[in-house]
Rosetta silent file (secondary structure, phi, psi, omega in degrees, C-alpha in Angstrom):
SEQUENCE: MTVTLADVAARARVSPATVSRVLNGNYPVASSTRERVLRAVDDLDYVLNGPASSLAAATSDLVGILVNDIADPFFGIMAGAAQSQIGGPGDGSGRAGGEKLAVVCNTGGSPERELTYLTLLQRQRAAAVVLTGGALEDPAHQAAMTAKLTKLADAGTRVVLCGRPPLQEGDAVLAALAFDNRGGARRLTEHLIALGHRRVGYVAGPLERTTTRHRLEGHREAMKAAGLYGDEENVTVHGPYDRSSGYDATLELLRREPGITAVVAANDTVALGACAALRDRGLRIPEDVSVAGFDDLPFSVDAVPALTTVRLPLYEAGARAGRLAMGKETPPPGGIVTIEAEVMERGSTAPPSR
SCORE:     score description
SCORE:     0.000 S_00000001
   1 L     0.000  139.049 -172.847   39.794   23.955   27.316 S_00000001
   2 L   -74.964  134.820  174.512   36.277   22.467   27.290 S_00000001
   3 L   -74.603  133.884  174.129   33.814   24.738   29.305 S_00000001
   4 L   -99.059  162.198  167.609   31.969   22.705   32.088 S_00000001
   5 H   -54.828  -35.502  174.705   28.681   23.240   33.770 S_00000001
   6 H   -63.080  -45.353  179.135   30.712   24.250   37.015 S_00000001
   7 H   -49.711  -60.524  173.048   32.366   27.005   34.816 S_00000001
   8 H   -49.636  -36.346 -175.153   28.958   28.305   33.897 S_00000001
   9 H   -81.368  -32.334  176.069   27.581   28.222   37.471 S_00000001
  10 H   -62.499  -51.306 -170.834   30.743   30.130   38.733 S_00000001
  11 H   -55.355  -43.462 -170.258   30.393   32.744   35.986 S_00000001
  12 H   -91.148   -5.383  179.524   26.636   33.207   36.974 S_00000001
  13 L    58.876   51.231  175.981   27.207   32.950   40.630 S_00000001
  14 L  -134.916 -179.905  170.986   24.736   30.092   41.032 S_00000001
  15 L   -93.387  166.040 -176.210   24.903   26.474   41.673 S_00000001
  16 H   -58.879  -33.131 -177.598   25.482   23.840   38.906 S_00000001
  17 H   -56.769  -40.825 -176.241   21.910   22.454   39.915 S_00000001
  18 H   -75.868  -32.389  174.101   20.429   25.838   38.919 S_00000001
  19 H   -65.943  -31.930  174.557   22.248   25.969   35.618 S_00000001
  20 H   -67.640  -32.367  175.891   20.979   22.529   34.832 S_00000001
  21 H   -72.087  -30.018  172.558   17.441   23.607   35.593 S_00000001
  22 H   -66.716  -44.804 -179.611   17.621   26.542   33.400 S_00000001
  23 H   -64.158  -42.044  178.947   19.131   24.590   30.494 S_00000001
  24 H   -78.966  -25.957  178.520   16.645   21.743   30.845 S_00000001
  25 L    67.494   26.741 -179.097   13.617   23.956   31.450 S_00000001
  26 L  -106.784   16.111 -179.991   12.312   21.359   33.882 S_00000001
  27 L  -154.782  137.425 -178.986   12.067   23.534   37.136 S_00000001
  28 L   -69.221  136.330  178.351   10.801   27.028   37.639 S_00000001
  29 L  -134.327  143.398 -178.039   13.667   29.626   38.075 S_00000001
  30 L   -65.976  140.655 -167.003   13.463   33.241   38.594 S_00000001
  31 H   -58.721  -32.565  173.919   13.569   35.214   35.507 S_00000001
  32 H   -58.806  -46.977 -167.969   16.793   37.414   36.762 S_00000001
  33 H   -64.336  -43.379  174.895   18.502   34.149   37.614 S_00000001
  34 H   -53.472  -47.010 -179.522   17.661   32.679   34.207 S_00000001
  35 H   -61.806  -49.816 -177.726   18.946   35.672   32.418 S_00000001
  36 H   -59.423  -45.496 -178.978   22.200   35.587   34.289 S_00000001
  37 H   -59.539  -48.525 -171.853   22.790   31.821   33.614 S_00000001
  38 H   -66.673  -31.584  177.403   22.023   32.267   29.913 S_00000001
  39 H   -68.643  -33.921  174.811   24.325   35.157   29.646 S_00000001
  40 H   -65.043  -37.491  167.442   27.009   33.220   31.267 S_00000001
  41 H   -51.697  -45.068  179.811   26.231   30.473   28.623 S_00000001
  42 H   -71.849  -43.124 -173.574   26.798   32.863   25.939 S_00000001
  43 H   -69.268  -33.991 -177.000   29.959   34.569   27.268 S_00000001
  44 L   -90.738   -9.950 -178.539   31.613   31.013   27.750 S_00000001
  45 L    62.461   33.922 -172.921   30.154   29.541   24.658 S_00000001
  46 L   -75.967  130.393  176.131   28.983   26.579   26.700 S_00000001
  47 L  -112.215  119.830  175.719   27.312   23.596   24.755 S_00000001
  48 L   -64.346  136.292  176.574   25.210   21.137   26.652 S_00000001
  49 L   -79.682   94.035 -173.295   26.240   17.525   26.104 S_00000001
  50 H   -59.560  -46.210  178.141   22.900   16.333   24.630 S_00000001
  51 H   -61.894  -39.014  175.033   23.605   12.635   24.661 S_00000001
  52 H   -66.419  -40.555 -174.215   25.033   12.532   28.144 S_00000001
  53 H   -62.322  -42.548 -177.461   22.052   14.711   29.315 S_00000001
  54 H   -71.732  -28.843  175.140   19.467   12.280   27.727 S_00000001
  55 H   -61.018  -42.094 -171.503   21.216    9.420   29.372 S_00000001
  56 H   -79.154  -25.671 -175.621   20.865   10.989   32.812 S_00000001
  57 L  -100.286  163.937 -178.365   17.159   12.137   32.135 S_00000001
  58 L   -69.490  -28.958 -175.950   14.263   10.029   30.924 S_00000001
  59 L  -139.093  168.010 -177.188   14.095   11.878   27.681 S_00000001
  60 L   -99.477 -172.598  171.597   16.188   14.020   25.368 S_00000001
  61 L   -84.010   12.397 -166.890   15.690   17.512   23.704 S_00000001
  62 E  -105.991  133.280  179.447   14.391   15.779   20.570 S_00000001
  63 E  -116.923  129.017  170.363   10.745   15.865   19.204 S_00000001
  64 E  -108.929  134.232  174.854    9.842   13.845   16.051 S_00000001
  65 E  -114.149  106.371 -176.145    7.235   14.851   13.715 S_00000001
  66 E   -86.948  125.867 -176.109    6.140   12.145   11.349 S_00000001
  67 E  -132.569  159.249  174.806    4.668   13.071    8.037 S_00000001
  68 L   -76.175  -44.161 -166.941    3.762   11.258    4.719 S_00000001
  69 L  -155.147   91.897  177.308    5.070   13.843    2.326 S_00000001
  70 L   -52.274  -24.208  179.665    6.573   17.199    3.557 S_00000001
  71 L   -76.510  -10.818 -177.831    6.147   18.575    0.081 S_00000001
  72 L   -84.948  120.904  177.041    2.404   18.129    0.475 S_00000001
  73 H   -58.509  -15.824  173.021    0.935   21.229    2.068 S_00000001
  74 H   -56.822  -53.840 -173.969   -1.507   19.323    4.086 S_00000001
  75 H   -87.656  -28.538  175.804    1.491   17.693    6.143 S_00000001
  76 H   -59.838  -43.528 -178.729    3.706   20.827    5.653 S_00000001
  77 H   -61.038  -51.047  177.535    1.220   23.266    7.393 S_00000001
  78 H   -54.899  -43.949 -179.293    0.778   20.908   10.302 S_00000001
  79 H   -70.166  -39.321  177.608    4.505   20.160   10.801 S_00000001
  80 H   -66.717  -43.549  176.493    5.345   23.822   10.542 S_00000001
  81 H   -60.605  -55.328  174.537    2.728   24.768   13.105 S_00000001
  82 H   -42.479  -56.579 -169.515    3.861   21.901   15.509 S_00000001
  83 H   -60.762  -40.845  174.756    7.444   23.083   15.143 S_00000001
  84 H   -56.241  -26.175  172.848    6.576   26.632   16.114 S_00000001
  85 H   -84.287  -22.610 -171.236    5.470   25.518   19.368 S_00000001
  86 H   -95.897  -34.046 -176.312    8.288   23.055   20.031 S_00000001
  87 L   -74.134    5.453  173.714   11.206   25.105   18.864 S_00000001
  88 L    95.758 -177.120 -170.441   11.052   27.775   21.474 S_00000001
  89 L   -73.978  -21.900 -170.544   10.388   31.759   21.274 S_00000001
  90 L    47.783   48.279 -176.288   12.856   32.349   18.433 S_00000001
  91 L   -87.378   15.005  173.028   13.753   35.675   19.881 S_00000001
  92 L    79.533    1.713 -178.638   17.012   35.779   17.863 S_00000001
  93 L   -76.308  -24.110 -177.126   19.188   35.401   20.831 S_00000001
  94 L    74.954    9.096  175.203   20.314   31.859   19.764 S_00000001
  95 L   -84.042  153.618  173.007   19.895   30.726   23.343 S_00000001
  96 L  -122.758  122.949 -177.612   18.553   27.457   24.418 S_00000001
  97 L  -147.303   78.977  173.120   16.705   27.171   27.678 S_00000001
  98 L   101.649  -14.014  177.446   14.147   24.411   27.839 S_00000001
  99 L   -66.790  164.623  174.759   13.381   24.365   24.082 S_00000001
 100 L  -119.519  157.137  179.999   13.305   21.198   22.033 S_00000001
 101 E  -105.567  114.453  178.459   14.675   20.262   18.714 S_00000001
 102 E   -84.662  134.488  172.053   11.904   19.183   16.250 S_00000001
 103 E  -126.728  122.746 -161.317   12.842   16.866   13.578 S_00000001
 104 E   -93.190  121.332  179.726   10.521   16.203   10.667 S_00000001
 105 E  -104.712  110.626 -177.082   10.509   12.573    9.450 S_00000001
 106 E   -91.523  114.217 -176.003    9.232   11.961    5.986 S_00000001
 107 L   -80.481  -26.459 -179.619    7.737    8.433    5.549 S_00000001
 108 L    77.143    9.311 -165.211    6.834    8.646    1.976 S_00000001
 109 L    66.703   13.592  176.667    3.674    6.722    3.249 S_00000001
 110 L   -82.767  121.220  173.415    5.711    3.590    3.842 S_00000001
 111 H   -64.358  -29.038  179.326    4.580    1.694    6.903 S_00000001
 112 H   -62.841  -54.586  170.309    8.008    0.221    7.127 S_00000001
 113 H   -51.794  -43.855  174.749    9.527    3.602    7.319 S_00000001
 114 H   -62.395  -42.916  171.700    7.163    4.851    9.874 S_00000001
 115 H   -59.949  -42.872 -179.681    8.192    1.994   12.274 S_00000001
 116 H   -51.142  -56.268  174.772   11.761    2.720   11.566 S_00000001
 117 H   -57.785  -31.266  178.896   11.604    6.294   12.509 S_00000001
 118 H   -67.018  -37.662  176.835    9.646    5.517   15.598 S_00000001
 119 H   -62.081  -42.751 -179.575   12.512    3.085   16.419 S_00000001
 120 H   -59.149  -55.617 -176.791   15.134    5.664   15.806 S_00000001
 121 H   -57.767  -41.767  176.477   13.253    8.218   18.065 S_00000001
 122 H   -58.042  -43.932  178.620   12.977    5.554   20.622 S_00000001
 123 H   -70.830  -24.805 -179.019   16.779    5.057   20.736 S_00000001
 124 L   -90.607    6.712 -179.656   17.208    8.850   21.006 S_00000001
 125 L    53.885   44.933 -178.946   14.846    8.966   24.032 S_00000001
 126 L   -52.037  143.966  174.183   12.757   11.591   22.205 S_00000001
 127 L   -67.940  -32.105 -175.526   10.709   13.728   24.458 S_00000001
 128 E  -156.283  164.816  173.736    7.664   13.613   22.247 S_00000001
 129 E  -151.405  128.197 -173.751    6.454   12.296   18.879 S_00000001
 130 E  -112.871  113.315  169.876    3.716   13.936   16.720 S_00000001
 131 E  -107.037  121.636 -167.271    2.224   11.712   14.088 S_00000001
 132 E  -112.355  163.008  173.934    0.149   13.483   11.439 S_00000001
 133 L    81.527  172.875 -168.397   -2.170   12.298    8.635 S_00000001
 134 L   -75.099  166.132 -174.380   -4.405    9.210    8.386 S_00000001
 135 L  -105.869  161.385 -176.890   -3.299    5.795    9.469 S_00000001
 136 E   -86.237  125.349  174.799   -2.704    2.543    7.326 S_00000001
 137 L   -82.190   72.494  168.407   -5.593    0.166    7.792 S_00000001
 138 L  -120.358  120.086 -177.458   -3.576   -3.064    8.097 S_00000001
 139 H   -52.713  -46.585 -179.104   -4.157   -5.139   11.162 S_00000001
 140 H   -63.961  -42.514 -178.567   -0.468   -6.184   11.379 S_00000001
 141 H   -71.814  -34.825 -175.351    0.910   -2.691   11.020 S_00000001
 142 H   -63.671  -42.234 -178.507   -1.700   -1.322   13.426 S_00000001
 143 H   -72.457  -34.401  175.941   -0.593   -3.925   16.128 S_00000001
 144 H   -65.824  -47.517  176.731    3.058   -3.049   15.465 S_00000001
 145 H   -56.761  -44.318 -178.345    2.356    0.749   15.696 S_00000001
 146 H   -67.957  -30.488  171.079    0.533    0.189   19.001 S_00000001
 147 H   -69.387  -40.663  175.997    3.286   -1.863   20.353 S_00000001
 148 H   -64.117  -45.865 -170.736    5.987    0.659   19.301 S_00000001
 149 H   -78.817  -11.395  179.957    4.063    3.659   20.651 S_00000001
 150 H   -80.354  -39.374  176.623    3.388    1.876   23.919 S_00000001
 151 H   -63.091  -37.817  174.135    7.199    1.349   24.450 S_00000001
 152 H   -61.212  -45.487  173.469    7.688    4.998   23.605 S_00000001
 153 H   -71.196  -25.777  178.819    5.283    6.080   26.193 S_00000001
 154 H   -76.851  -24.002  172.674    6.409    3.746   28.830 S_00000001
 155 L   -82.376   -0.190  174.297    9.762    5.333   28.366 S_00000001
 156 L   102.482    7.729  173.214    8.487    8.759   28.942 S_00000001
 157 L   -78.980  139.454 -177.040    7.852   10.056   25.451 S_00000001
 158 E   -88.220  128.360 -170.120    4.734   12.068   24.887 S_00000001
 159 E  -111.935  110.776 -177.711    2.751   10.642   21.953 S_00000001
 160 E  -124.332  131.939  173.996    0.283   13.036   20.139 S_00000001
 161 E  -103.356  135.308 -176.816   -1.624   12.135   16.991 S_00000001
 162 E  -124.894  107.256 -173.244   -2.626   15.003   14.691 S_00000001
 163 L    77.308   24.092 -173.980   -5.309   14.298   11.947 S_00000001
 164 L  -133.284  134.062  165.216   -5.085   10.608   12.854 S_00000001
 165 L   -67.558  150.426 -172.492   -7.625    8.542   14.648 S_00000001
 166 L   -71.116  162.123  177.078   -6.939    7.195   17.864 S_00000001
 167 L   -57.606  147.893  168.892   -5.564    3.824   18.569 S_00000001
 168 L   -72.352  -24.528 -176.513   -7.861    1.026   18.999 S_00000001
 169 L  -135.999  157.772  168.769   -6.060   -0.577   21.981 S_00000001
 170 L    85.783  174.830 -178.338   -3.837    0.748   24.652 S_00000001
 171 L  -142.515   34.665 -178.536   -3.347    4.174   26.238 S_00000001
 172 L   -73.427  -20.186 -173.157    0.145    5.080   24.786 S_00000001
 173 L   -89.687  127.448  174.947   -1.436    8.251   23.100 S_00000001
 174 L   -65.140  -56.249 -175.253   -1.392   11.422   25.209 S_00000001
 175 E  -146.894  146.291  168.695   -3.978   13.091   22.934 S_00000001
 176 E  -127.519  121.875 -179.281   -5.464   12.419   19.482 S_00000001
 177 E  -103.638  101.596 -170.650   -6.763   15.339   17.489 S_00000001
 178 E  -102.359  120.530  175.156   -8.935   13.514   14.878 S_00000001
 179 E   -66.798  139.664  174.042  -10.414   15.473   11.881 S_00000001
 180 L   -86.842   71.492  176.402  -14.082   15.007   11.175 S_00000001
 181 H   -67.807  -28.277  175.512  -13.532   13.721    7.732 S_00000001
 182 H   -71.976  -45.876  178.639  -16.622   11.768    7.459 S_00000001
 183 H   -64.167  -40.958 -175.064  -18.891   14.628    8.580 S_00000001
 184 H   -66.274  -37.887 -177.711  -17.170   17.124    6.417 S_00000001
 185 H   -66.163  -44.018 -177.560  -17.409   14.780    3.223 S_00000001
 186 H   -64.326  -35.633 -175.528  -21.147   14.148    3.974 S_00000001
 187 H   -76.481  -34.296 -175.320  -21.875   18.020    4.204 S_00000001
 188 H   -62.613  -47.753 -174.710  -19.914   18.725    1.034 S_00000001
 189 H   -68.950  -35.007 -179.831  -21.878   16.100   -0.983 S_00000001
 190 H   -63.263  -36.467  170.836  -25.211   17.374    0.711 S_00000001
 191 H   -62.657  -39.445 -175.710  -24.151   20.825   -0.832 S_00000001
 192 H   -78.300  -42.247  176.420  -23.787   19.389   -4.243 S_00000001
 193 H   -65.008  -34.712  176.109  -27.159   17.568   -3.853 S_00000001
 194 H   -58.387  -38.407 -176.007  -28.857   20.880   -2.759 S_00000001
 195 H   -73.722  -17.693  176.103  -27.685   22.396   -5.966 S_00000001
 196 L   114.983    7.147 -170.433  -29.456   19.620   -7.843 S_00000001
 197 L   -72.939  141.454 -173.102  -26.736   17.318   -8.733 S_00000001
 198 L  -137.667  -25.119  174.348  -27.754   13.592   -9.020 S_00000001
 199 L  -112.838   92.846 -165.419  -24.801   11.933  -10.925 S_00000001
 200 E  -116.209  122.199  176.513  -21.725   12.628   -8.859 S_00000001
 201 E   -79.352  142.860  175.875  -18.362   11.058   -9.548 S_00000001
 202 E  -120.462  122.679 -178.687  -15.894   10.457   -6.636 S_00000001
 203 E  -107.566  103.936 -171.846  -12.117   10.441   -6.970 S_00000001
 204 E  -103.907  172.067  176.871  -11.040    8.736   -3.673 S_00000001
 205 L   -74.106 -163.609  173.359   -7.643    8.260   -2.054 S_00000001
 206 L   -68.269  140.261 -178.232   -5.709    5.018   -1.532 S_00000001
 207 L   -48.474  -31.195 -153.233   -7.853    2.095   -0.314 S_00000001
 208 L  -100.365   -0.387 -175.086   -5.813    1.210    2.682 S_00000001
 209 E   -96.731  144.631  173.625   -5.900    4.696    4.409 S_00000001
 210 H   -56.887  -34.995 -176.382   -8.287    5.888    7.241 S_00000001
 211 H   -63.557  -54.844 -179.620   -8.608    9.316    5.736 S_00000001
 212 H   -46.354  -56.723 -169.887   -9.920    7.641    2.325 S_00000001
 213 H   -65.838  -38.847 -177.721  -12.433    5.362    4.050 S_00000001
 214 H   -65.626  -46.803 -177.516  -13.906    8.111    6.407 S_00000001
 215 H   -64.671  -40.644 -173.725  -14.273   10.652    3.553 S_00000001
 216 H   -68.543  -45.240  177.317  -15.731    8.114    1.226 S_00000001
 217 H   -57.100  -45.701  174.744  -18.175    6.854    3.912 S_00000001
 218 H   -49.776  -53.697 -179.173  -19.339   10.461    4.486 S_00000001
 219 H   -53.058  -59.796 -178.487  -19.953   11.016    0.751 S_00000001
 220 H   -58.523  -31.705  178.810  -21.969    7.883    0.439 S_00000001
 221 H   -64.200  -36.181  177.973  -24.035    8.508    3.544 S_00000001
 222 H   -72.137  -40.952  175.352  -25.272   11.742    1.810 S_00000001
 223 H   -55.459  -48.593 -178.132  -25.940    9.959   -1.411 S_00000001
 224 H   -63.581  -41.991  171.301  -27.794    7.228    0.292 S_00000001
 225 H   -48.570  -37.157 -173.836  -29.812    9.785    2.274 S_00000001
 226 L   -94.082    6.527 -172.555  -30.849   11.240   -0.827 S_00000001
 227 L    64.700   32.286  177.769  -31.894    7.974   -2.612 S_00000001
 228 L  -108.978   15.694 -175.289  -29.006    8.175   -5.021 S_00000001
 229 L   -94.119  155.263 -173.730  -27.285    5.225   -3.847 S_00000001
 230 L   141.155  -31.744 -168.748  -26.884    1.846   -5.746 S_00000001
 231 L  -126.818   23.260 -170.692  -24.209    2.533   -8.503 S_00000001
 232 L   -60.612  -37.428  174.328  -21.531    3.846   -6.071 S_00000001
 233 L   -70.658  -36.753  178.260  -18.631    1.602   -7.327 S_00000001
 234 L   -63.034  -19.834 -178.308  -18.996    2.561  -10.902 S_00000001
 235 L  -114.058   19.225  172.476  -18.613    6.215  -10.085 S_00000001
 236 E  -124.447  140.570  176.854  -15.759    5.867   -7.656 S_00000001
 237 E  -133.272  128.778 -168.611  -12.078    5.580   -8.578 S_00000001
 238 E   -99.842  151.475  178.656   -9.272    5.175   -6.093 S_00000001
 239 L  -177.580  169.449  168.709   -5.774    6.571   -6.468 S_00000001
 240 L   -48.396  164.031  179.485   -2.900    8.520   -4.729 S_00000001
 241 L   -89.539   61.957  175.830   -3.437   11.839   -3.114 S_00000001
 242 L  -146.685  171.874 -167.125   -1.796   13.807   -5.994 S_00000001
 243 H   -68.847  -39.407 -175.067   -2.760   15.764   -9.176 S_00000001
 244 H   -57.173  -36.820 -176.565   -1.834   13.108  -11.790 S_00000001
 245 H   -63.487  -46.755 -173.133   -4.396   10.758   -9.851 S_00000001
 246 H   -66.875  -30.910 -179.208   -7.149   13.331  -10.075 S_00000001
 247 H   -73.211  -47.018 -170.806   -6.533   13.778  -13.829 S_00000001
 248 H   -75.083  -40.070  178.023   -6.368   10.136  -14.817 S_00000001
 249 H   -64.064  -43.849  169.387   -9.345    9.219  -12.399 S_00000001
 250 H   -40.745  -59.115  178.775  -11.529   12.015  -13.889 S_00000001
 251 H   -56.612  -35.786  173.895  -10.894   10.732  -17.309 S_00000001
 252 H   -71.054  -34.417 -174.338  -12.003    7.271  -16.149 S_00000001
 253 H   -72.978  -44.651  178.391  -15.027    8.491  -14.487 S_00000001
 254 H   -59.357  -31.217 -178.874  -16.131   10.242  -17.813 S_00000001
 255 H   -67.310  -53.401 -175.415  -15.441    6.953  -19.775 S_00000001
 256 H   -66.036  -38.693 -174.268  -17.790    5.086  -17.234 S_00000001
 257 L  -145.320   83.813 -168.922  -20.412    7.689  -16.915 S_00000001
 258 L   -64.232   -9.122 -175.278  -20.289   10.523  -19.474 S_00000001
 259 L   -98.149    6.745  176.843  -23.419   12.010  -17.768 S_00000001
 260 L   -58.404  151.255  172.556  -21.790   13.066  -14.380 S_00000001
 261 L  -115.388  -10.719  177.113  -22.442   16.570  -13.415 S_00000001
 262 E  -155.604  152.518  176.581  -20.159   16.959  -10.460 S_00000001
 263 E  -131.220  119.023 -179.096  -16.817   15.405   -9.285 S_00000001
 264 E   -98.552  126.991 -178.904  -15.827   15.225   -5.620 S_00000001
 265 E  -106.095  147.441 -179.950  -12.123   14.851   -5.156 S_00000001
 266 L   -57.129  -38.579  174.072  -10.312   13.240   -2.226 S_00000001
 267 L  -143.242 -173.061 -177.399   -8.308   16.488   -1.673 S_00000001
 268 H   -78.309  -34.892 -176.184   -7.526   19.837   -3.236 S_00000001
 269 H   -70.120  -42.546 -174.558   -4.508   18.624   -5.014 S_00000001
 270 H   -72.760  -37.412 -177.775   -6.408   15.705   -6.593 S_00000001
 271 H   -63.079  -31.254  178.662   -9.281   18.289   -7.411 S_00000001
 272 H   -62.842  -45.957  178.370   -6.730   20.388   -9.450 S_00000001
 273 H   -62.478  -39.551  175.971   -6.021   17.355  -11.527 S_00000001
 274 H   -60.511  -44.309 -174.580   -9.862   16.706  -12.118 S_00000001
 275 H   -61.193  -41.110 -177.996  -10.249   20.278  -13.170 S_00000001
 276 H   -68.507  -30.678  172.079   -7.414   19.910  -15.751 S_00000001
 277 H   -69.520  -31.410 -179.719   -8.961   16.696  -17.211 S_00000001
 278 H   -75.348  -27.819 -174.235  -12.356   18.334  -17.564 S_00000001
 279 H   -81.530  -41.030 -171.892  -10.796   21.335  -19.375 S_00000001
 280 H   -71.031  -28.589  179.445   -8.786   18.975  -21.624 S_00000001
 281 L   -89.542   11.865 -177.703  -12.217   17.238  -22.593 S_00000001
 282 L    67.368   21.170 -174.381  -13.574   20.664  -23.388 S_00000001
 283 L  -105.614  128.043 -177.145  -15.950   20.795  -20.447 S_00000001
 284 L   -84.356  147.729  174.134  -16.409   24.047  -18.457 S_00000001
 285 L  -113.301  129.503    6.723  -16.287   24.397  -14.579 S_00000001
 286 L  -103.873   11.072 -176.214  -18.842   24.511  -13.021 S_00000001
 287 L   -58.718  -41.336  171.044  -21.144   25.164  -16.029 S_00000001
 288 L   -89.615  -42.603 -175.754  -20.733   21.606  -17.394 S_00000001
 289 L  -147.125  129.064  174.952  -19.284   19.875  -14.401 S_00000001
 290 E   -87.212  160.804 -178.628  -18.841   21.052  -10.867 S_00000001
 291 E  -137.812  136.086  177.159  -15.685   20.176   -8.792 S_00000001
 292 E  -132.101  158.326 -175.883  -15.214   20.046   -5.164 S_00000001
 293 L  -127.035 -157.595  174.573  -12.001   19.221   -3.028 S_00000001
 294 L  -162.263  139.962  176.470  -11.073   18.760    0.606 S_00000001
 295 E   116.386  -34.726 -171.340   -8.727   20.365    3.132 S_00000001
 296 L    71.716   39.329 -176.252   -8.781   23.925    1.973 S_00000001
 297 L   -68.340  173.682 -167.188   -5.212   24.202    1.167 S_00000001
 298 H   -71.414  -25.205 -178.742   -3.855   27.641    0.425 S_00000001
 299 H   -83.486  -11.071  178.626   -4.020   27.559   -3.343 S_00000001
 300 H   -59.184  -30.423 -176.615   -7.574   26.481   -3.383 S_00000001
 301 L   -81.911  -19.882 -177.912   -9.115   29.952   -3.172 S_00000001
 302 L   -89.110   -1.995  177.600   -6.696   31.054   -5.976 S_00000001
 303 L   -70.768  158.888  179.205   -7.826   28.363   -8.466 S_00000001
 304 L  -117.871  105.819    5.661   -9.977   29.479  -11.479 S_00000001
 305 L   -82.901  162.540  177.906  -12.728   29.232  -10.616 S_00000001
 306 L   -57.654  143.348 -168.612  -12.107   29.138   -6.724 S_00000001
 307 L   -81.211  124.283  161.866  -12.407   25.626   -5.403 S_00000001
 308 E   -60.250  124.161 -177.007  -15.446   24.517   -3.294 S_00000001
 309 E  -156.689 -177.625  179.273  -13.804   22.461   -0.629 S_00000001
 310 E  -106.335  126.208 -177.769  -13.916   21.372    2.991 S_00000001
 311 E   -95.711  123.379  172.827  -11.724   23.392    5.424 S_00000001
 312 L  -108.171  135.269  177.645   -9.789   21.623    7.931 S_00000001
 313 L   -81.213   80.423 -174.096   -7.961   23.990   10.460 S_00000001
 314 H   -69.565  -48.543  179.472   -4.486   22.397    9.765 S_00000001
 315 H   -52.810  -57.367 -177.072   -2.489   25.192   11.296 S_00000001
 316 H   -57.236  -39.526 -177.436   -4.456   25.291   14.390 S_00000001
 317 H   -67.894  -41.408 -179.059   -4.436   21.554   14.839 S_00000001
 318 H   -59.144  -52.226  179.779   -0.711   21.437   14.191 S_00000001
 319 H   -51.351  -46.456  173.862   -0.016   24.169   16.788 S_00000001
 320 H   -56.729  -47.021  175.634   -2.110   22.385   19.357 S_00000001
 321 H   -64.674  -38.780  178.294   -0.307   19.066   18.847 S_00000001
 322 H   -61.756  -43.273  168.119    2.889   20.995   19.378 S_00000001
 323 H   -60.054  -41.345  177.987    1.787   22.342   22.767 S_00000001
 324 H   -62.531  -38.766  179.550    0.519   19.099   23.764 S_00000001
 325 H   -64.186  -33.283 -179.825    3.856   17.565   22.860 S_00000001
 326 H   -83.732   -7.838 -171.714    5.695   20.201   24.904 S_00000001
 327 L    75.798   23.412  178.735    3.349   19.944   27.918 S_00000001
 328 L   -90.628  -16.062 -175.608    2.169   23.523   27.378 S_00000001
 329 L  -132.541  125.380  177.142   -1.442   22.346   27.156 S_00000001
 330 L   -52.336  128.731  177.330   -3.458   20.043   29.295 S_00000001
 331 L   -68.387  141.710 -177.925   -4.494   16.931   27.374 S_00000001
 332 L   -63.674  154.849  174.427   -8.285   16.702   26.733 S_00000001
 333 H   -54.477  131.274 -174.656  -10.645   14.596   28.792 S_00000001
 334 H    79.373  -14.474 -178.589  -10.413   11.135   27.425 S_00000001
 335 H    68.894    9.944  172.706   -7.453   12.232   25.169 S_00000001
 336 E  -123.518  131.767  178.323   -9.581   12.504   21.981 S_00000001
 337 E  -119.451  126.019  166.566  -10.616   15.662   20.311 S_00000001
 338 E   -95.915  119.951 -172.743  -12.753   15.631   17.082 S_00000001
 339 E   -98.706  122.824 -175.734  -11.887   18.716   15.094 S_00000001
 340 L   -60.738  145.623  177.291  -14.773   20.140   13.047 S_00000001
 341 L  -117.035  138.724 -177.201  -14.689   20.570    9.223 S_00000001
 342 E  -115.414  131.810  175.550  -16.360   23.397    7.403 S_00000001
 343 E   -75.709  126.958  176.649  -17.736   23.508    3.890 S_00000001
 344 E  -113.084  100.999 -169.610  -16.401   26.442    1.875 S_00000001
 345 L   -80.141  116.000 -173.111  -18.684   27.240   -1.116 S_00000001
 346 L  -129.402 -169.975  179.402  -16.946   28.821   -3.919 S_00000001
 347 L   -65.157   -8.369 -173.245  -17.171   29.123   -7.761 S_00000001
 348 L   -83.004   -8.171 -173.685  -16.221   25.638   -8.764 S_00000001
 349 L  -122.879  143.048  179.799  -19.829   24.314   -7.845 S_00000001
 350 L  -164.925  159.217  175.147  -23.162   25.365   -9.379 S_00000001
 351 L   -62.162  140.254 -172.306  -26.450   23.915  -10.237 S_00000001
 352 L   -65.144  148.609  178.115  -26.194   21.445  -13.139 S_00000001
 353 L  -101.176   -2.425 -179.632  -27.188   22.741  -16.603 S_00000001
 354 L  -128.549    0.000    0.000  -27.834   19.266  -17.935 S_00000001
């Protein structure tokens, strides 16, 4: 026989309304009462009817986390940190009392898939949506995203951006945690210039991404301030944020400008590809060519030599996004936070020897 909410209430000696409050986590309940209700739930093996509950309420127990590529540590770290704040205490009891189910949606960088996932989350009355990483710089897609996120917000979904710039229009976003990609890239290139580098190649990310543009702008600001601007297109190669792109782009940079003494990569994974290409050409790092990355992913400190890079607090940002999505943290004034980036100077950069 199916166990009902009333059966749980009778077992715990409380009202059905109190059982509902404990299971939904939407009203303060005394800890002793909460414990009694959860014990009754365990004893009777009661399972909350999620779809029916979400129809009765404004939102469900579902939280969507959108990432470009879950295999990329940049996204995996943020998603894991967000999920740690969404999924509850994880005390081993197996109980559910106000926690949410976090679902990671892997878009593969596809704008169509991004919108499809948001539509699916809208149909499921998701309690919150966390969007990670840079945005696509396409006016039509940006308009579609703004419209979709506005519909979600109007239906009660909490929308949080993590590592993504705020929307240009509307107030659908609860909070936007934006990385200072431009400032971090500028300070990284200033570090190379201070070492004496004048011919610096740049391996950029995909043209259509906000992260790509902001990091490239910061790099070029530093070059221009040092009077090294003018040949920037010749020493810039765009490609995906992966190792093979770094390898191929670095070979292309060496073909275009054999005299480069430093390579700045769009991220740490791209930087590893750049290092491999330089070694295959018989060049030493950093004696012949310095290499720098971005993000400070876990493997960067273990590279040989250790990679100079820009540290973004990915875990901290993801955890904060999760707390905001759960309503555990008050949104910042104005809804926008700029997260600082820090240059980590390591062995892959040194003064040029030529």
